[in-house]
């Protein structure tokens, strides 16, 4: 048996191969980044449509994975945990069917879940920042600010229900797509210039 110390990976070689691959395909990364940014802008301009699209997409994902799970569970019915697996797959089919049958109510439900997520994430991030303020010295305040922003987003979403359901998911997805697209564009342009 070889220990990790006996066979250290050549990190520098791996990094140079990754850099070469990004440089060779910088146009593909640029194209993907521009497309993502444009889709993000569209989602931010028309958030109700983007919220509906996300809900329908999630509905299909739940439905397809649930049906696949039912087949796999039936096929491997002799395995331990059969009933739990069957219940999980049936729950996914039910969730997908409900999201597809009633997407407007699905948007509201997803918005509540997103609001709860931001609330929990904000509290955890604030507690983490306060716990590590000695070790992180000056950086703990950035964590605290991030947690406070999460709480503010949660408050805006939850206090605006049910009206915030129309725009919250679409706007958040749009922001995510714009930032992801911008990072790909930046990476592509940096790779082109090296």
CSV table of C-alpha atoms in Angstrom, one decimal:
chain,number,residue,atom,x,y,z
A,1,UNK,CA,0.0,0.0,0.0
A,2,UNK,CA,1.4,3.4,-0.9
A,3,UNK,CA,0.8,6.4,1.3
A,4,UNK,CA,-0.1,9.8,-0.1
A,5,UNK,CA,3.4,11.1,1.0
A,6,UNK,CA,5.1,8.4,-1.1
A,7,UNK,CA,3.3,9.4,-4.3
A,8,UNK,CA,2.6,13.2,-4.2
A,9,UNK,CA,0.4,14.4,-7.1
A,10,UNK,CA,2.0,16.8,-9.5
A,11,UNK,CA,-0.3,19.8,-8.9
A,12,UNK,CA,1.7,22.1,-11.1
A,13,UNK,CA,1.5,19.8,-14.1
A,14,UNK,CA,-2.3,19.4,-13.5
A,15,UNK,CA,-2.7,23.2,-13.3
A,16,UNK,CA,-0.8,23.8,-16.4
A,17,UNK,CA,-2.8,21.2,-18.3
A,18,UNK,CA,-6.1,22.9,-17.1
A,19,UNK,CA,-4.8,26.3,-18.1
A,20,UNK,CA,-3.8,25.0,-21.5
A,21,UNK,CA,-7.3,23.4,-21.9
A,22,UNK,CA,-9.1,26.7,-21.0
A,23,UNK,CA,-6.8,28.7,-23.3
A,24,UNK,CA,-7.4,26.3,-26.2
A,25,UNK,CA,-11.2,26.6,-25.7
A,26,UNK,CA,-11.5,30.1,-24.6
A,27,UNK,CA,-14.1,30.9,-27.3
A,28,UNK,CA,-16.4,28.2,-26.0
A,29,UNK,CA,-16.2,29.6,-22.5
A,30,UNK,CA,-16.8,33.1,-23.8
A,31,UNK,CA,-19.9,32.0,-25.8
A,32,UNK,CA,-21.3,30.1,-22.8
A,33,UNK,CA,-20.7,33.1,-20.5
A,34,UNK,CA,-22.5,35.5,-22.9
A,35,UNK,CA,-25.4,33.1,-23.3
A,36,UNK,CA,-25.7,32.6,-19.5
A,37,UNK,CA,-25.5,36.4,-18.9
A,38,UNK,CA,-28.2,37.1,-21.6
A,39,UNK,CA,-30.5,34.5,-20.1
A,40,UNK,CA,-29.9,36.0,-16.7
A,41,UNK,CA,-30.8,39.4,-17.9
A,42,UNK,CA,-33.9,38.1,-19.5
A,43,UNK,CA,-34.9,36.4,-16.2
A,44,UNK,CA,-34.3,39.6,-14.3
A,45,UNK,CA,-36.3,41.6,-16.8
A,46,UNK,CA,-39.3,39.2,-16.7
A,47,UNK,CA,-39.0,37.4,-13.3
A,48,UNK,CA,-42.5,36.0,-13.3
A,49,UNK,CA,-41.8,34.1,-16.5
A,50,UNK,CA,-38.5,32.9,-15.2
A,51,UNK,CA,-40.1,31.7,-11.9
A,52,UNK,CA,-42.7,29.8,-13.9
A,53,UNK,CA,-39.9,28.2,-16.1
A,54,UNK,CA,-37.9,27.2,-13.0
A,55,UNK,CA,-41.0,25.6,-11.4
A,56,UNK,CA,-41.9,23.7,-14.5
A,57,UNK,CA,-38.3,22.5,-15.0
A,58,UNK,CA,-38.2,21.3,-11.4
A,59,UNK,CA,-41.6,19.6,-11.8
A,60,UNK,CA,-40.2,17.6,-14.8
A,61,UNK,CA,-37.0,16.8,-12.9
A,62,UNK,CA,-38.9,15.5,-9.9
A,63,UNK,CA,-41.3,13.5,-12.1
A,64,UNK,CA,-38.6,11.9,-14.3
A,65,UNK,CA,-36.3,11.0,-11.4
A,66,UNK,CA,-39.3,9.7,-9.4
A,67,UNK,CA,-40.4,7.4,-12.3
A,68,UNK,CA,-36.8,6.2,-12.8
A,69,UNK,CA,-36.6,5.6,-9.0
A,70,UNK,CA,-39.8,3.6,-9.1
A,71,UNK,CA,-38.4,1.4,-11.8
A,72,UNK,CA,-35.0,0.9,-10.1
A,73,UNK,CA,-36.7,0.2,-6.8
A,74,UNK,CA,-38.9,-2.4,-8.3
A,75,UNK,CA,-36.0,-3.9,-10.2
A,76,UNK,CA,-33.9,-4.1,-7.0
A,77,UNK,CA,-36.8,-5.0,-4.6
A,78,UNK,CA,-34.7,-7.6,-2.8
A,79,UNK,CA,-32.3,-4.9,-1.5
A,80,UNK,CA,-32.5,-3.5,2.0
A,81,UNK,CA,-34.5,-0.3,2.3
A,82,UNK,CA,-37.0,-1.2,-0.4
A,83,UNK,CA,-39.9,0.5,1.3
A,84,UNK,CA,-38.0,3.7,2.0
A,85,UNK,CA,-36.7,3.8,-1.6
A,86,UNK,CA,-40.2,3.2,-2.9
A,87,UNK,CA,-41.6,6.0,-0.6
A,88,UNK,CA,-38.9,8.4,-1.8
A,89,UNK,CA,-39.6,7.7,-5.5
A,90,UNK,CA,-43.3,8.0,-5.1
A,91,UNK,CA,-42.9,11.3,-3.2
A,92,UNK,CA,-40.7,12.6,-6.1
A,93,UNK,CA,-43.4,11.6,-8.6
A,94,UNK,CA,-46.1,13.3,-6.5
A,95,UNK,CA,-44.0,16.5,-6.1
A,96,UNK,CA,-43.3,16.6,-9.8
A,97,UNK,CA,-46.9,16.0,-10.7
A,98,UNK,CA,-48.1,18.7,-8.3
A,99,UNK,CA,-45.6,21.2,-9.6
A,100,UNK,CA,-46.6,20.5,-13.2
A,101,UNK,CA,-50.4,20.4,-12.5
A,102,UNK,CA,-50.4,23.6,-10.4
A,103,UNK,CA,-47.3,25.7,-11.3
A,104,UNK,CA,-48.6,28.9,-9.7
A,105,UNK,CA,-49.0,27.2,-6.3
A,106,UNK,CA,-45.6,25.6,-6.9
A,107,UNK,CA,-44.0,29.0,-7.3
A,108,UNK,CA,-45.4,30.1,-4.0
A,109,UNK,CA,-44.2,26.9,-2.3
A,110,UNK,CA,-40.7,27.2,-3.8
A,111,UNK,CA,-40.6,30.8,-2.8
A,112,UNK,CA,-41.4,29.9,0.8
A,113,UNK,CA,-38.6,27.3,0.7
A,114,UNK,CA,-36.1,29.8,-0.7
A,115,UNK,CA,-37.1,32.3,2.0
A,116,UNK,CA,-36.6,29.7,4.7
A,117,UNK,CA,-33.2,28.8,3.2
A,118,UNK,CA,-32.0,32.4,3.2
A,119,UNK,CA,-33.2,32.7,6.8
A,120,UNK,CA,-31.4,29.6,8.0
A,121,UNK,CA,-28.3,30.4,5.9
A,122,UNK,CA,-28.2,33.9,7.4
A,123,UNK,CA,-28.4,32.7,11.0
A,124,UNK,CA,-25.7,30.1,10.5
A,125,UNK,CA,-23.4,32.5,8.7
A,126,UNK,CA,-23.8,35.1,11.5
A,127,UNK,CA,-23.1,32.5,14.2
A,128,UNK,CA,-20.1,31.2,12.2
A,129,UNK,CA,-18.7,34.8,11.9
A,130,UNK,CA,-19.2,35.5,15.6
A,131,UNK,CA,-17.6,32.2,16.6
A,132,UNK,CA,-14.5,32.8,14.4
A,133,UNK,CA,-14.0,36.6,15.0
A,134,UNK,CA,-10.7,36.0,16.8
A,135,UNK,CA,-9.3,33.6,14.3
A,136,UNK,CA,-10.5,35.4,11.2
A,137,UNK,CA,-9.5,38.8,12.5
A,138,UNK,CA,-10.6,41.4,9.9
A,139,UNK,CA,-12.4,38.9,7.6
A,140,UNK,CA,-15.1,37.9,10.1
A,141,UNK,CA,-17.0,41.2,9.4
A,142,UNK,CA,-17.4,40.1,5.8
A,143,UNK,CA,-19.1,36.9,7.0
A,144,UNK,CA,-21.3,38.9,9.3
A,145,UNK,CA,-22.3,41.2,6.5
A,146,UNK,CA,-23.1,38.2,4.3
A,147,UNK,CA,-25.3,36.7,7.0
A,148,UNK,CA,-27.1,40.0,7.5
A,149,UNK,CA,-27.7,40.2,3.7
A,150,UNK,CA,-29.1,36.7,3.8
A,151,UNK,CA,-31.5,37.7,6.6
A,152,UNK,CA,-32.5,40.9,4.7
A,153,UNK,CA,-33.3,38.8,1.6
A,154,UNK,CA,-35.3,36.3,3.6
A,155,UNK,CA,-37.2,39.2,5.2
A,156,UNK,CA,-38.0,40.8,1.9
A,157,UNK,CA,-39.2,37.5,0.4
A,158,UNK,CA,-41.2,36.3,3.4
A,159,UNK,CA,-42.8,39.6,4.3
A,160,UNK,CA,-43.8,40.2,0.6
A,161,UNK,CA,-45.6,36.8,0.3
A,162,UNK,CA,-47.7,35.9,-1.7
A,163,UNK,CA,-46.7,38.8,-4.0
A,164,UNK,CA,-43.0,38.1,-3.8
A,165,UNK,CA,-43.6,34.7,-5.3
A,166,UNK,CA,-44.0,36.3,-8.7
A,167,UNK,CA,-40.5,37.7,-8.8
A,168,UNK,CA,-38.3,36.2,-6.1
A,169,UNK,CA,-37.2,32.9,-7.8
A,170,UNK,CA,-36.9,34.4,-11.3
A,171,UNK,CA,-34.9,37.3,-10.0
A,172,UNK,CA,-32.5,35.1,-7.9
A,173,UNK,CA,-32.0,32.7,-10.8
A,174,UNK,CA,-31.4,35.7,-13.1
A,175,UNK,CA,-28.8,37.2,-10.8
A,176,UNK,CA,-27.1,33.8,-10.5
A,177,UNK,CA,-27.0,33.3,-14.3
A,178,UNK,CA,-25.6,36.8,-14.8
A,179,UNK,CA,-22.8,36.3,-12.2
A,180,UNK,CA,-22.0,32.9,-13.5
A,181,UNK,CA,-21.9,34.2,-17.1
A,182,UNK,CA,-19.8,37.1,-16.1
A,183,UNK,CA,-17.3,34.8,-14.4
A,184,UNK,CA,-17.0,32.6,-17.5
A,185,UNK,CA,-16.5,35.7,-19.7
A,186,UNK,CA,-13.8,36.9,-17.4
A,187,UNK,CA,-12.1,33.6,-17.3
A,188,UNK,CA,-12.3,33.3,-21.1
A,189,UNK,CA,-10.8,36.7,-21.7
A,190,UNK,CA,-8.0,36.1,-19.2
A,191,UNK,CA,-7.2,32.8,-20.9
A,192,UNK,CA,-7.2,34.5,-24.3
A,193,UNK,CA,-4.7,37.2,-23.1
A,194,UNK,CA,-2.2,34.8,-21.5
